[in-house]
Amino acid sequence: MNNRMGRIAALLAVGGVVAMAQGTQTANVTGTVVDGSGAPVAGVTVRLTSPALQGVRTYSTDATGKFIARLLPPGFYTITLTKDGMETQKVQEQLGIDQTFSPRFTMVKTGAAVVEVVAAAPAVDKTDVKTATNYRNDQVDELPTNNRSMETVALLTPGVTTGVGGRVQIRGAMTSGNLYLLDGQNIADNAYNNRGVSVIDDSIEETQVVTGAMSAEYGDVEGGVINSITKSGGNEFSGSLRWELNNPSWNAMQPFQSKATLNNILGEQKTLFLSGPILKDKLWFAASYFRTELNTPNTIGGNLSSDPLGVGAANPTDGTGFGAGYVQGRKDIRRQAKLTWSINQDHTLVVAYMRNAINDTNRNYSAGELLALVPQISVSDFWNATLRSAWTTNFTTEIRFGKKHQNLSAGGSPNGQSPIQSDDTALFYNNGIFNNADGGDNRDNRTYNLKASLFWDAAGSHQTDFGIDYYEGIRRARNEQSPTNLIFEAAGVDLTTRTAIPTAVWVFTSTAGEAKNYSYGLYANDKWSVNQHWNFQLGLRWDKYKAENESGARTAGADGISPRLGATYDLFGDSKHIFKASYARYNAKVLEGITNSVTGQGNPTEVDWYANSFLAAGGDWLPANRISFADIQNLANYAIGGTNPIAYYNNPTLNVRLNDKMKAPTVDEIQGSYAYSFNWAGIGDGYVKVTGVYKNWKNLIDVTTGNQGTVTDPTGATIYMNVWDNNSDAKRKYQGLEIEGQLNRNGWTYGGNVTWSKLQGNYEGEGTNTPGRGESINSWYIQNGVQLFDKNWIHPYGYLTGHDPLRMRLNASKVFNNEFGKTTVGFIYRFDAGSHYSNTRTISRTRLGGATLSSQAGSSFTQYMDQERGAGVYNAAAFLDLAITHDFPLFKVGSKDVTAFGKVVITNVLNHQQIVTFNTSYASVPTSYAYPNAVNAPWVQGSLFGTALNSSGYYGQARNIVASAGFRF
């Protein structure tokens, strides 16, 4: 008998499951059984069954009426309670990653009229303060998303948006500040610290996105955790075969987009998934295979004809430059396998393995013309093993080992031509960057984790976790920057005549070897349940990092303590009104791109020398100095060596230094929330939650040059030191207010969230292709102890990338059963307030800092109007997406139903054509203004300022159609 009083239904919409539980890949049930008078009932047999569970888990309530089921694989559970002379009870519940179900059962004598179960659904667990959202893969598949990747799922979550490079940004952190876990294994890319391993979408069982109030279990994170588990199999065979199809010709066109760019090329993805028993209730398997040959249309950016420097830049007339269409090809093969072995009821061993290979053509690494597109090959694999053990009813352990390998190889054509970088657009021309014959960029890691959990009673009940984390990152990368190890810099690039005005030549020297980075963590975290009203979280974490160069010498290292404190209050003890408050300090990861800056791995030596004509013109671009691309690549036209001025110098073994006691960045987070769960007759059931959060970063790491001393290079030239250290002048702050909710009504499930936020500071710390770049806030404005200019002209405070004032993600879905099977309809409404942009212009080095400012500072800087970042605002954008899925029953094989399905996803179904961005170019500081008054020269808008002419890139995505079909059983 199952009479669930005082709680909401367990099936929650995607985007509406606010999981708050222990941070692992498993779930928990902690129940209490009482009689009609409220006295505990001991000796009740508790039986747990689930398709996700090998065998049956059986427990018995203790003298306090409690039972604890730990280390449960996520899935749909049936909990049955029996005791002689009392009514049997049966409750069903969906348990997700890190979720805890805490029911309170009232058992009565056989024949009594009322059986009561009171509990918070796992989605609103009051025993934990962590803010997270769980997404089952089958729920995501009902919605109009073009894929079901970890990032796509994360972007449905409150407080999550796209940041620098279009990567996932969580609550104001840098995109490198997140932790990516797959089956518990860290799969982050060593350089960018985002996901480094390709994942088969249909192999995923569930994904949890943790955004705040994280327990002490989490280290090396400042943003959030994206935690996915793959499917494990079961006692019944199941599987699917899926084709996903796209064709650019199916899509609508954006303004200024030529129909010819929408190639009639069918892109196809094939996924095969199979799982089942090897030995029932003992050994299960799950395996996936994915293959695709995609062709994605894109266009070349960078409008040279806007001529931002006023020196004659121009687009080509043959359609190979700005606005040129091209197709990026991709061949992608992925393999995944997983074994789950139930040694006995108390011990489970899980082993997972994945290998991927991706072959890209026409990859765009800041290409300004078709000639600069490059091929790329990426190979990655990982494996991990986890042993979960329940040694007694109140003591469990988890031990995990893992290893990840990545190799990425990309680069321009080995045709003897060098890339030419434009000072006009910062894009590359003539050839692609990098060298695909340099052995590739190898980014590996090894991880070891041990976690022990103890359950005990004292002034309430406690779940105390103790853990040890170990991470070793390994980088081997010559990272040759071009096929010739030369890149030429020029202004006024004219692709019609293929001429330009030379600025400098960048000369690179790469080295072999291996650099390593280590991090160690110790933590203790106690979840203390005092009574039906009060719960507390008390956590403390210690982290230490260490970096080593190719010779094994320590280059930097430090440690830090981070407290994690939280409290929850259930107003009436019925899980309807829950208040939460927390304080946490997170120790962010010290990026390997920074620690490796004193090694040659991914960090070649670079010396930039000015062009003879640029020096003769006093550091200006004169039309008379325009020459052909061939002459630009003639080294005789550059002042190389001797006492000639150096434009830029970076030798990791000579002029780059880390403070060997440099601390990891820290983030202080304060969070408060209120959640209300309801079940109203005639309206439906669901919940509403409001969360406010404030985050403040400290100890941000930056590089400073110009006032940190000098060294002498082998030619006798004086070179300024680049010193990496914590910078107290670097600022980054985030404030957010999130409202989320869900309603189940008449078969419809409505869910979604609205986030108001503010992200401000003067520290981006990363670029699209430059992770861990720092910001150089204190570089050059003081040179050799003398202040030359106000640094706020080039590093002002204001709105940072990823500042999204208002972001909405609303969804709805319903399943309609009919004589032909079942039809599922899903909607997503997306709204983003206009992003902010900065009013900027180019100012030459001498006009900013005078003749005494070293040539090593570069030829020019970006000046911000009124010393304000992010002062301008683009337009808001709104889209409605639609998915329709139909499942057709075909036949049975034994007891298994075999069905066929078809699905169509239409993003921007109304084809709402919106100008999202527009031209914001200003003319550079005119030559008629000199130091020190040049910074006050009038700002002159470009001729296209404020317009959205000549490029479809200014518009939101037009209607896009993706179809899929296949079989399931």
PDB file of C-alpha atoms in Angstrom, residues 173-297:
ATOM      1  CA  ALA A 173      34.034  31.825 -13.014  1.00  0.00           C
ATOM      2  CA  MET A 174      36.452  31.600 -15.901  1.00  0.00           C
ATOM      3  CA  THR A 175      35.564  28.818 -18.334  1.00  0.00           C
ATOM      4  CA  SER A 176      38.690  27.037 -17.091  1.00  0.00           C
ATOM      5  CA  GLY A 177      37.275  26.971 -13.561  1.00  0.00           C
ATOM      6  CA  ASN A 178      35.009  23.928 -13.922  1.00  0.00           C
ATOM      7  CA  LEU A 179      35.566  20.277 -13.063  1.00  0.00           C
ATOM      8  CA  TYR A 180      34.543  17.672 -15.676  1.00  0.00           C
ATOM      9  CA  LEU A 181      33.929  14.141 -14.405  1.00  0.00           C
ATOM     10  CA  LEU A 182      32.968  11.038 -16.379  1.00  0.00           C
ATOM     11  CA  ASP A 183      32.328   7.967 -14.245  1.00  0.00           C
ATOM     12  CA  GLY A 184      34.274   9.786 -11.555  1.00  0.00           C
ATOM     13  CA  GLN A 185      37.344  10.355 -13.743  1.00  0.00           C
ATOM     14  CA  ASN A 186      38.703  13.861 -14.315  1.00  0.00           C
ATOM     15  CA  ILE A 187      38.556  14.255 -18.117  1.00  0.00           C
ATOM     16  CA  ALA A 188      39.545  17.923 -18.266  1.00  0.00           C
ATOM     17  CA  ASP A 189      41.876  19.166 -20.973  1.00  0.00           C
ATOM     18  CA  ASN A 190      45.231  20.043 -19.397  1.00  0.00           C
ATOM     19  CA  ALA A 191      45.496  23.380 -21.218  1.00  0.00           C
ATOM     20  CA  TYR A 192      41.950  24.788 -21.268  1.00  0.00           C
ATOM     21  CA  ASN A 193      40.672  22.760 -18.278  1.00  0.00           C
ATOM     22  CA  ASN A 194      37.394  22.070 -20.095  1.00  0.00           C
ATOM     23  CA  ARG A 195      36.257  18.666 -21.331  1.00  0.00           C
ATOM     24  CA  GLY A 196      39.166  16.924 -23.048  1.00  0.00           C
ATOM     25  CA  VAL A 197      37.569  13.614 -24.064  1.00  0.00           C
ATOM     26  CA  SER A 198      34.791  13.077 -26.607  1.00  0.00           C
ATOM     27  CA  VAL A 199      31.787  11.322 -25.093  1.00  0.00           C
ATOM     28  CA  ILE A 200      29.087   9.203 -26.761  1.00  0.00           C
ATOM     29  CA  ASP A 201      25.836  10.960 -25.890  1.00  0.00           C
ATOM     30  CA  ASP A 202      23.731   7.779 -25.871  1.00  0.00           C
ATOM     31  CA  SER A 203      26.139   6.109 -23.447  1.00  0.00           C
ATOM     32  CA  ILE A 204      25.294   8.652 -20.744  1.00  0.00           C
ATOM     33  CA  GLU A 205      22.846   7.629 -18.050  1.00  0.00           C
ATOM     34  CA  GLU A 206      22.685  10.901 -16.148  1.00  0.00           C
ATOM     35  CA  THR A 207      24.480  14.215 -15.705  1.00  0.00           C
ATOM     36  CA  GLN A 208      24.617  16.387 -12.618  1.00  0.00           C
ATOM     37  CA  VAL A 209      25.607  20.055 -12.785  1.00  0.00           C
ATOM     38  CA  VAL A 210      26.785  21.434  -9.445  1.00  0.00           C
ATOM     39  CA  THR A 211      26.818  25.235  -9.310  1.00  0.00           C
ATOM     40  CA  GLY A 212      27.351  26.243  -5.686  1.00  0.00           C
ATOM     41  CA  ALA A 213      27.652  25.474  -1.968  1.00  0.00           C
ATOM     42  CA  MET A 214      29.902  22.542  -2.817  1.00  0.00           C
ATOM     43  CA  SER A 215      31.039  20.246  -0.055  1.00  0.00           C
ATOM     44  CA  ALA A 216      34.685  19.831   0.917  1.00  0.00           C
ATOM     45  CA  GLU A 217      34.871  16.838  -1.401  1.00  0.00           C
ATOM     46  CA  TYR A 218      35.412  19.182  -4.355  1.00  0.00           C
ATOM     47  CA  GLY A 219      38.786  20.776  -4.982  1.00  0.00           C
ATOM     48  CA  ASP A 220      40.539  22.527  -7.882  1.00  0.00           C
ATOM     49  CA  VAL A 221      37.273  24.217  -8.838  1.00  0.00           C
ATOM     50  CA  GLU A 222      35.969  27.795  -8.792  1.00  0.00           C
ATOM     51  CA  GLY A 223      32.938  27.511 -11.070  1.00  0.00           C
ATOM     52  CA  GLY A 224      31.041  24.253 -10.961  1.00  0.00           C
ATOM     53  CA  VAL A 225      31.145  20.510 -11.497  1.00  0.00           C
ATOM     54  CA  ILE A 226      29.744  18.727 -14.570  1.00  0.00           C
ATOM     55  CA  ASN A 227      29.466  15.122 -13.469  1.00  0.00           C
ATOM     56  CA  SER A 228      28.236  12.396 -15.837  1.00  0.00           C
ATOM     57  CA  ILE A 229      27.895   8.660 -15.435  1.00  0.00           C
ATOM     58  CA  THR A 230      27.592   6.155 -18.264  1.00  0.00           C
ATOM     59  CA  LYS A 231      25.041   3.368 -18.461  1.00  0.00           C
ATOM     60  CA  SER A 232      25.911   0.150 -16.624  1.00  0.00           C
ATOM     61  CA  GLY A 233      23.607  -2.455 -18.130  1.00  0.00           C
ATOM     62  CA  GLY A 234      21.131  -4.695 -16.351  1.00  0.00           C
ATOM     63  CA  ASN A 235      19.649  -8.157 -16.020  1.00  0.00           C
ATOM     64  CA  GLU A 236      17.830  -7.680 -19.321  1.00  0.00           C
ATOM     65  CA  PHE A 237      19.453  -6.971 -22.660  1.00  0.00           C
ATOM     66  CA  SER A 238      18.735  -3.512 -24.036  1.00  0.00           C
ATOM     67  CA  GLY A 239      20.090  -1.400 -26.810  1.00  0.00           C
ATOM     68  CA  SER A 240      19.557   1.149 -29.518  1.00  0.00           C
ATOM     69  CA  LEU A 241      20.670   2.020 -33.010  1.00  0.00           C
ATOM     70  CA  ARG A 242      20.424   5.698 -33.844  1.00  0.00           C
ATOM     71  CA  TRP A 243      21.030   7.804 -36.936  1.00  0.00           C
ATOM     72  CA  GLU A 244      21.216  11.582 -36.512  1.00  0.00           C
ATOM     73  CA  LEU A 245      20.958  13.572 -39.723  1.00  0.00           C
ATOM     74  CA  ASN A 246      21.506  17.172 -40.718  1.00  0.00           C
ATOM     75  CA  ASN A 247      21.749  19.007 -43.984  1.00  0.00           C
ATOM     76  CA  PRO A 248      22.554  22.728 -44.319  1.00  0.00           C
ATOM     77  CA  SER A 249      20.074  22.990 -47.177  1.00  0.00           C
ATOM     78  CA  TRP A 250      17.252  22.152 -44.730  1.00  0.00           C
ATOM     79  CA  ASN A 251      17.969  25.312 -42.759  1.00  0.00           C
ATOM     80  CA  ALA A 252      16.687  28.819 -43.274  1.00  0.00           C
ATOM     81  CA  MET A 253      19.077  31.562 -44.365  1.00  0.00           C
ATOM     82  CA  GLN A 254      20.286  34.529 -42.359  1.00  0.00           C
ATOM     83  CA  PRO A 255      20.366  37.975 -43.942  1.00  0.00           C
ATOM     84  CA  PHE A 256      23.432  38.434 -46.158  1.00  0.00           C
ATOM     85  CA  GLN A 257      23.878  34.684 -46.286  1.00  0.00           C
ATOM     86  CA  SER A 258      24.127  33.233 -49.757  1.00  0.00           C
ATOM     87  CA  LYS A 259      22.093  30.152 -50.593  1.00  0.00           C
ATOM     88  CA  ALA A 260      25.270  28.811 -52.139  1.00  0.00           C
ATOM     89  CA  THR A 261      26.836  28.602 -48.682  1.00  0.00           C
ATOM     90  CA  LEU A 262      24.087  26.206 -47.530  1.00  0.00           C
ATOM     91  CA  ASN A 263      25.544  23.138 -49.183  1.00  0.00           C
ATOM     92  CA  ASN A 264      23.248  20.234 -49.891  1.00  0.00           C
ATOM     93  CA  ILE A 265      25.445  17.809 -47.948  1.00  0.00           C
ATOM     94  CA  LEU A 266      23.948  15.224 -45.649  1.00  0.00           C
ATOM     95  CA  GLY A 267      25.719  14.875 -42.324  1.00  0.00           C
ATOM     96  CA  GLU A 268      25.188  11.589 -40.544  1.00  0.00           C
ATOM     97  CA  GLN A 269      25.949  10.320 -37.046  1.00  0.00           C
ATOM     98  CA  LYS A 270      25.524   6.641 -36.192  1.00  0.00           C
ATOM     99  CA  THR A 271      25.391   5.375 -32.611  1.00  0.00           C
ATOM    100  CA  LEU A 272      25.075   1.759 -31.513  1.00  0.00           C
ATOM    101  CA  PHE A 273      24.456   0.966 -27.839  1.00  0.00           C
ATOM    102  CA  LEU A 274      24.137  -2.504 -26.302  1.00  0.00           C
ATOM    103  CA  SER A 275      23.975  -3.616 -22.673  1.00  0.00           C
ATOM    104  CA  GLY A 276      22.967  -6.597 -20.639  1.00  0.00           C
ATOM    105  CA  PRO A 277      24.077  -9.379 -18.326  1.00  0.00           C
ATOM    106  CA  ILE A 278      27.125 -11.560 -18.634  1.00  0.00           C
ATOM    107  CA  LEU A 279      26.099 -13.182 -15.344  1.00  0.00           C
ATOM    108  CA  LYS A 280      22.730 -12.103 -13.999  1.00  0.00           C
ATOM    109  CA  ASP A 281      22.918 -10.085 -10.789  1.00  0.00           C
ATOM    110  CA  LYS A 282      26.717 -10.476 -10.866  1.00  0.00           C
ATOM    111  CA  LEU A 283      28.392  -9.095 -13.999  1.00  0.00           C
ATOM    112  CA  TRP A 284      26.895  -6.578 -16.430  1.00  0.00           C
ATOM    113  CA  PHE A 285      28.267  -4.902 -19.531  1.00  0.00           C
ATOM    114  CA  ALA A 286      27.475  -1.772 -21.521  1.00  0.00           C
ATOM    115  CA  ALA A 287      29.143  -0.798 -24.792  1.00  0.00           C
ATOM    116  CA  SER A 288      28.731   2.002 -27.330  1.00  0.00           C
ATOM    117  CA  TYR A 289      30.066   2.758 -30.783  1.00  0.00           C
ATOM    118  CA  PHE A 290      29.757   6.126 -32.509  1.00  0.00           C
ATOM    119  CA  ARG A 291      30.744   7.205 -36.007  1.00  0.00           C
ATOM    120  CA  THR A 292      30.027  10.367 -37.912  1.00  0.00           C
ATOM    121  CA  GLU A 293      30.988  12.263 -40.996  1.00  0.00           C
ATOM    122  CA  LEU A 294      29.648  15.763 -40.433  1.00  0.00           C
ATOM    123  CA  ASN A 295      29.871  18.733 -42.753  1.00  0.00           C
ATOM    124  CA  THR A 296      29.186  22.022 -41.022  1.00  0.00           C
ATOM    125  CA  PRO A 297      28.897  25.255 -43.009  1.00  0.00           C
TER     126      PRO A 297
END
